[in-house]
């Protein structure tokens, strides 16, 4: 709420906010995807505006404040930003210096390690599989819950969903959160004994404070030791360690007040000129065509796809391998047990899918993870653009990003009074949330979450009275019910998501067109939007390749923080990113790009 009510110009003076906001702005669900370099005050727009237009930074900030910031404040990126800011405030405080015995050089290095979206991803990867993971997740879920008004009908469904999630995971007997909090303050009151809403909020707020203190006082020092040890092993981090040693040798040195550099003048990078009308949908197709063909070209060089004859034990968390296992396709029972299809004697289906349906599911499994685009094919290997790409080709990519972006497409559907399509989109996202939980048994509270989410999907979308609203194939709905009601993985998830995309495709194109119109109304109020011509040459393949990777890196980082993508274990990549990251020169996005290219 405090971020939403702050002037955009003031927010952009905080380099940590800029880092998270840049990741958000470059998620591929949006039409216009700008990038801000705080060290120079430069905005880079994509798609670009006409070169003859004198674009106003003030107009851009007004557009961002109205059409991007509200969605950012609903996103998981914003929650991680708030936690990051609280950790940084603690690191800079006298309390941290006294409690953790930190010198100013220690504070400088720890701040460098944890700042920005990559810093938070690194912290989350470090605590993965420990009680620290549960504490951080509890803090984030509670932060979202306490920011909701359960008396507001539009927020009540999300509020109750978060309450059920907390009860099933962090507030169950024996959880790390309950164990830690009861150690400090004694037994917690049972939920049925709490009648007052304000009392429930007070208890959760107090527990959140205690959990935050535990993260600050216990997990931060462990993370700091881990970072110093890791940096010693990575040559690219040695200059950072040398600066740290220099600062240690100058104990007590502080930068004199009033000597900080003045803020650069904000400006928008001049356009190189792009032919045709301003149309983010067309621009996305060009970028996606390059990515898709480059991906297909590399896949042709890989070993032919083989279906395993016998089911082999699969490593936890391997979505691709689980999908490609023929036995993982499962069998559809002779008689559906779904109540909406007549219970025991309902629809009769064959014991196995027909070969064409089976192959169809296998192909869906192979193509599912669009965010795992094979990145570093050199530009010389990427083919020329031949086949036109349709919106449907990149819609799953966009919808995956929408979950991390505060659900702007859902807001558009609600504004257009499309309840059925909104319901379908919610199902798509719930299925997307279910996948990483069911496929990664090592994930914290995986058992409880997969049953919670599976039952929620069945009750919300697949029970009698709800299922008639879904324009999906009967066999798809049956396949979903029979597996999800037991909290099991099902390849029918991919079939359902593909069918949903076909229904939503045209509306997503309308969403992009509306996003273009609002952007041009702010940036070029006198321009005729449908015929707005942008003179000059088309963007080159190199620019398209860089844009595709920028969006893809933003999506991967957002998914890791959102929980729809498994966190990678700490590796040399984390230390290389730490060495390359400069929040004033593009931050996490630029560090990822430098490492990639």
GROMACS .gro file of C-alpha atoms in nm, residues 86-317:
model
  232
   86UNK     CA    1   1.320  -0.472   0.543
   87UNK     CA    2   1.634  -0.685   0.540
   88UNK     CA    3   1.839  -0.397   0.399
   89UNK     CA    4   1.701  -0.157   0.659
   90UNK     CA    5   1.806  -0.403   0.929
   91UNK     CA    6   2.155  -0.450   0.778
   92UNK     CA    7   2.210  -0.072   0.775
   93UNK     CA    8   2.084  -0.027   1.132
   94UNK     CA    9   2.281   0.006   1.453
   95UNK     CA   10   2.084  -0.293   1.583
   96UNK     CA   11   2.244  -0.519   1.321
   97UNK     CA   12   2.590  -0.380   1.394
   98UNK     CA   13   2.546  -0.458   1.763
   99UNK     CA   14   2.352  -0.785   1.740
  100UNK     CA   15   2.557  -0.941   1.460
  101UNK     CA   16   2.885  -0.758   1.531
  102UNK     CA   17   2.892  -0.611   1.179
  103UNK     CA   18   3.141  -0.345   1.078
  104UNK     CA   19   3.058  -0.093   0.806
  105UNK     CA   20   3.248  -0.305   0.550
  106UNK     CA   21   3.043  -0.611   0.648
  107UNK     CA   22   2.722  -0.413   0.608
  108UNK     CA   23   2.838  -0.294   0.264
  109UNK     CA   24   2.917  -0.646   0.139
  110UNK     CA   25   2.604  -0.809   0.284
  111UNK     CA   26   2.392  -0.534   0.131
  112UNK     CA   27   2.561  -0.597  -0.203
  113UNK     CA   28   2.488  -0.971  -0.177
  114UNK     CA   29   2.117  -0.942  -0.096
  115UNK     CA   30   2.011  -0.634  -0.296
  116UNK     CA   31   1.775  -0.676  -0.590
  117UNK     CA   32   1.573  -0.963  -0.727
  118UNK     CA   33   1.881  -1.180  -0.788
  119UNK     CA   34   1.994  -1.122  -0.430
  120UNK     CA   35   1.659  -1.244  -0.299
  121UNK     CA   36   1.667  -1.542  -0.535
  122UNK     CA   37   2.013  -1.627  -0.402
  123UNK     CA   38   1.888  -1.607  -0.041
  124UNK     CA   39   1.589  -1.830  -0.124
  125UNK     CA   40   1.818  -2.082  -0.297
  126UNK     CA   41   2.046  -2.081   0.007
  127UNK     CA   42   1.769  -2.162   0.257
  128UNK     CA   43   1.600  -2.415   0.026
  129UNK     CA   44   1.520  -2.736   0.213
  130UNK     CA   45   1.572  -2.576   0.556
  131UNK     CA   46   1.345  -2.418   0.816
  132UNK     CA   47   1.452  -2.084   0.668
  133UNK     CA   48   1.259  -2.164   0.350
  134UNK     CA   49   0.939  -2.213   0.549
  135UNK     CA   50   0.995  -1.893   0.749
  136UNK     CA   51   1.043  -1.683   0.435
  137UNK     CA   52   0.738  -1.836   0.264
  138UNK     CA   53   0.525  -1.774   0.574
  139UNK     CA   54   0.638  -1.411   0.587
  140UNK     CA   55   0.551  -1.357   0.219
  141UNK     CA   56   0.208  -1.525   0.236
  142UNK     CA   57   0.122  -1.338   0.556
  143UNK     CA   58   0.233  -1.007   0.405
  144UNK     CA   59  -0.007  -1.064   0.115
  145UNK     CA   60  -0.289  -1.176   0.345
  146UNK     CA   61  -0.260  -0.883   0.587
  147UNK     CA   62  -0.276  -0.643   0.294
  148UNK     CA   63  -0.621  -0.773   0.191
  149UNK     CA   64  -0.961  -0.659   0.312
  150UNK     CA   65  -1.173  -0.970   0.364
  151UNK     CA   66  -1.490  -0.760   0.380
  152UNK     CA   67  -1.427  -0.659   0.017
  153UNK     CA   68  -1.602  -0.913  -0.206
  154UNK     CA   69  -1.338  -0.881  -0.479
  155UNK     CA   70  -1.061  -0.974  -0.232
  156UNK     CA   71  -1.240  -1.229  -0.017
  157UNK     CA   72  -1.174  -1.532  -0.240
  158UNK     CA   73  -0.800  -1.465  -0.240
  159UNK     CA   74  -0.807  -1.397   0.134
  160UNK     CA   75  -0.974  -1.731   0.212
  161UNK     CA   76  -0.740  -1.914  -0.026
  162UNK     CA   77  -0.437  -1.774   0.159
  163UNK     CA   78  -0.591  -1.859   0.498
  164UNK     CA   79  -0.647  -2.221   0.387
  165UNK     CA   80  -0.290  -2.236   0.255
  166UNK     CA   81  -0.150  -2.115   0.588
  167UNK     CA   82  -0.360  -2.362   0.786
  168UNK     CA   83  -0.254  -2.652   0.564
  169UNK     CA   84   0.117  -2.568   0.577
  170UNK     CA   85   0.273  -2.319   0.817
  171UNK     CA   86   0.007  -2.323   1.092
  172UNK     CA   87  -0.021  -2.700   1.121
  173UNK     CA   88   0.118  -2.869   1.431
  174UNK     CA   89   0.488  -2.939   1.398
  175UNK     CA   90   0.568  -2.679   1.132
  176UNK     CA   91   0.882  -2.470   1.171
  177UNK     CA   92   0.674  -2.154   1.210
  178UNK     CA   93   0.450  -2.291   1.486
  179UNK     CA   94   0.747  -2.451   1.664
  180UNK     CA   95   0.947  -2.128   1.656
  181UNK     CA   96   0.660  -1.899   1.762
  182UNK     CA   97   0.541  -2.123   2.047
  183UNK     CA   98   0.897  -2.138   2.177
  184UNK     CA   99   0.894  -1.759   2.210
  185UNK     CA  100   0.538  -1.680   2.322
  186UNK     CA  101   0.385  -2.010   2.430
  187UNK     CA  102   0.101  -2.213   2.270
  188UNK     CA  103  -0.097  -2.040   1.996
  189UNK     CA  104  -0.478  -2.025   2.030
  190UNK     CA  105  -0.674  -2.270   1.817
  191UNK     CA  106  -0.833  -2.120   1.506
  192UNK     CA  107  -1.184  -2.214   1.621
  193UNK     CA  108  -1.133  -2.013   1.940
  194UNK     CA  109  -1.052  -1.694   1.749
  195UNK     CA  110  -1.378  -1.517   1.670
  196UNK     CA  111  -1.257  -1.162   1.612
  197UNK     CA  112  -1.106  -1.069   1.275
  198UNK     CA  113  -0.887  -0.809   1.442
  199UNK     CA  114  -0.757  -1.069   1.690
  200UNK     CA  115  -0.667  -1.305   1.407
  201UNK     CA  116  -0.482  -1.026   1.227
  202UNK     CA  117  -0.298  -0.928   1.544
  203UNK     CA  118  -0.181  -1.285   1.601
  204UNK     CA  119  -0.061  -1.325   1.242
  205UNK     CA  120   0.108  -0.985   1.249
  206UNK     CA  121   0.291  -1.073   1.572
  207UNK     CA  122   0.399  -1.409   1.430
  208UNK     CA  123   0.522  -1.236   1.115
  209UNK     CA  124   0.734  -0.996   1.323
  210UNK     CA  125   0.890  -1.286   1.512
  211UNK     CA  126   0.962  -1.476   1.191
  212UNK     CA  127   1.123  -1.167   1.037
  213UNK     CA  128   1.346  -1.128   1.342
  214UNK     CA  129   1.453  -1.493   1.308
  215UNK     CA  130   1.540  -1.440   0.941
  216UNK     CA  131   1.737  -1.126   1.026
  217UNK     CA  132   1.921  -1.253   1.332
  218UNK     CA  133   1.988  -1.615   1.231
  219UNK     CA  134   1.959  -1.673   0.857
  220UNK     CA  135   2.119  -1.347   0.740
  221UNK     CA  136   2.448  -1.412   0.926
  222UNK     CA  137   2.457  -1.769   0.789
  223UNK     CA  138   2.392  -1.633   0.440
  224UNK     CA  139   2.674  -1.379   0.484
  225UNK     CA  140   2.926  -1.649   0.579
  226UNK     CA  141   2.805  -1.859   0.284
  227UNK     CA  142   2.855  -1.562   0.047
  228UNK     CA  143   3.208  -1.483   0.162
  229UNK     CA  144   3.312  -1.847   0.125
  230UNK     CA  145   3.155  -1.876  -0.220
  231UNK     CA  146   3.309  -1.552  -0.344
  232UNK     CA  147   3.655  -1.673  -0.246
  233UNK     CA  148   3.611  -1.964  -0.489
  234UNK     CA  149   3.491  -1.749  -0.781
  235UNK     CA  150   3.762  -1.548  -0.956
  236UNK     CA  151   3.518  -1.289  -1.094
  237UNK     CA  152   3.425  -1.198  -0.734
  238UNK     CA  153   3.782  -1.128  -0.623
  239UNK     CA  154   3.765  -0.753  -0.704
  240UNK     CA  155   3.460  -0.731  -0.475
  241UNK     CA  156   3.644  -0.910  -0.198
  242UNK     CA  157   3.944  -0.681  -0.246
  243UNK     CA  158   3.721  -0.377  -0.205
  244UNK     CA  159   3.572  -0.540   0.104
  245UNK     CA  160   3.920  -0.589   0.251
  246UNK     CA  161   4.009  -0.227   0.173
  247UNK     CA  162   3.698  -0.109   0.356
  248UNK     CA  163   3.780  -0.336   0.651
  249UNK     CA  164   4.125  -0.180   0.677
  250UNK     CA  165   3.961   0.163   0.695
  251UNK     CA  166   3.746   0.074   0.996
  252UNK     CA  167   3.497   0.341   1.088
  253UNK     CA  168   3.519   0.517   0.749
  254UNK     CA  169   3.189   0.668   0.638
  255UNK     CA  170   3.106   0.865   0.326
  256UNK     CA  171   3.083   1.233   0.420
  257UNK     CA  172   2.725   1.364   0.406
  258UNK     CA  173   2.625   1.580   0.114
  259UNK     CA  174   2.878   1.434  -0.132
  260UNK     CA  175   2.647   1.192  -0.308
  261UNK     CA  176   2.625   1.241  -0.683
  262UNK     CA  177   2.326   1.438  -0.816
  263UNK     CA  178   2.048   1.240  -0.979
  264UNK     CA  179   2.080   1.221  -1.360
  265UNK     CA  180   1.819   1.390  -1.574
  266UNK     CA  181   1.554   1.139  -1.676
  267UNK     CA  182   1.518   1.100  -2.053
  268UNK     CA  183   1.386   0.854  -2.312
  269UNK     CA  184   1.626   0.696  -2.559
  270UNK     CA  185   1.572   0.827  -2.910
  271UNK     CA  186   1.406   0.581  -3.143
  272UNK     CA  187   1.601   0.421  -3.427
  273UNK     CA  188   1.279   0.403  -3.621
  274UNK     CA  189   1.059   0.100  -3.692
  275UNK     CA  190   0.848   0.058  -4.005
  276UNK     CA  191   0.473   0.007  -3.984
  277UNK     CA  192   0.219   0.099  -3.717
  278UNK     CA  193   0.292   0.097  -3.345
  279UNK     CA  194   0.171  -0.251  -3.256
  280UNK     CA  195   0.313  -0.451  -2.967
  281UNK     CA  196   0.136  -0.764  -3.090
  282UNK     CA  197   0.324  -0.753  -3.422
  283UNK     CA  198   0.650  -0.679  -3.241
  284UNK     CA  199   0.597  -0.977  -3.011
  285UNK     CA  200   0.535  -1.204  -3.308
  286UNK     CA  201   0.865  -1.101  -3.467
  287UNK     CA  202   1.058  -1.166  -3.146
  288UNK     CA  203   0.879  -1.493  -3.079
  289UNK     CA  204   0.937  -1.616  -3.435
  290UNK     CA  205   1.311  -1.574  -3.389
  291UNK     CA  206   1.307  -1.750  -3.052
  292UNK     CA  207   1.082  -2.033  -3.168
  293UNK     CA  208   1.278  -2.107  -3.485
  294UNK     CA  209   1.609  -2.089  -3.303
  295UNK     CA  210   1.470  -2.329  -3.044
  296UNK     CA  211   1.337  -2.567  -3.310
  297UNK     CA  212   1.672  -2.558  -3.494
  298UNK     CA  213   1.862  -2.661  -3.182
  299UNK     CA  214   1.609  -2.934  -3.102
  300UNK     CA  215   1.670  -3.089  -3.446
  301UNK     CA  216   2.036  -3.135  -3.349
  302UNK     CA  217   1.943  -3.320  -3.029
  303UNK     CA  218   1.885  -3.694  -3.004
  304UNK     CA  219   1.545  -3.808  -3.135
  305UNK     CA  220   1.268  -3.819  -2.880
  306UNK     CA  221   1.220  -4.163  -2.732
  307UNK     CA  222   0.937  -4.289  -2.514
  308UNK     CA  223   1.057  -4.523  -2.239
  309UNK     CA  224   0.927  -4.876  -2.264
  310UNK     CA  225   0.932  -4.927  -1.889
  311UNK     CA  226   0.872  -4.676  -1.614
  312UNK     CA  227   1.197  -4.578  -1.447
  313UNK     CA  228   1.239  -4.389  -1.119
  314UNK     CA  229   1.250  -4.020  -1.201
  315UNK     CA  230   1.443  -3.755  -1.011
  316UNK     CA  231   1.216  -3.530  -0.810
  317UNK     CA  232   1.135  -3.204  -0.975
   0.00000   0.00000   0.00000
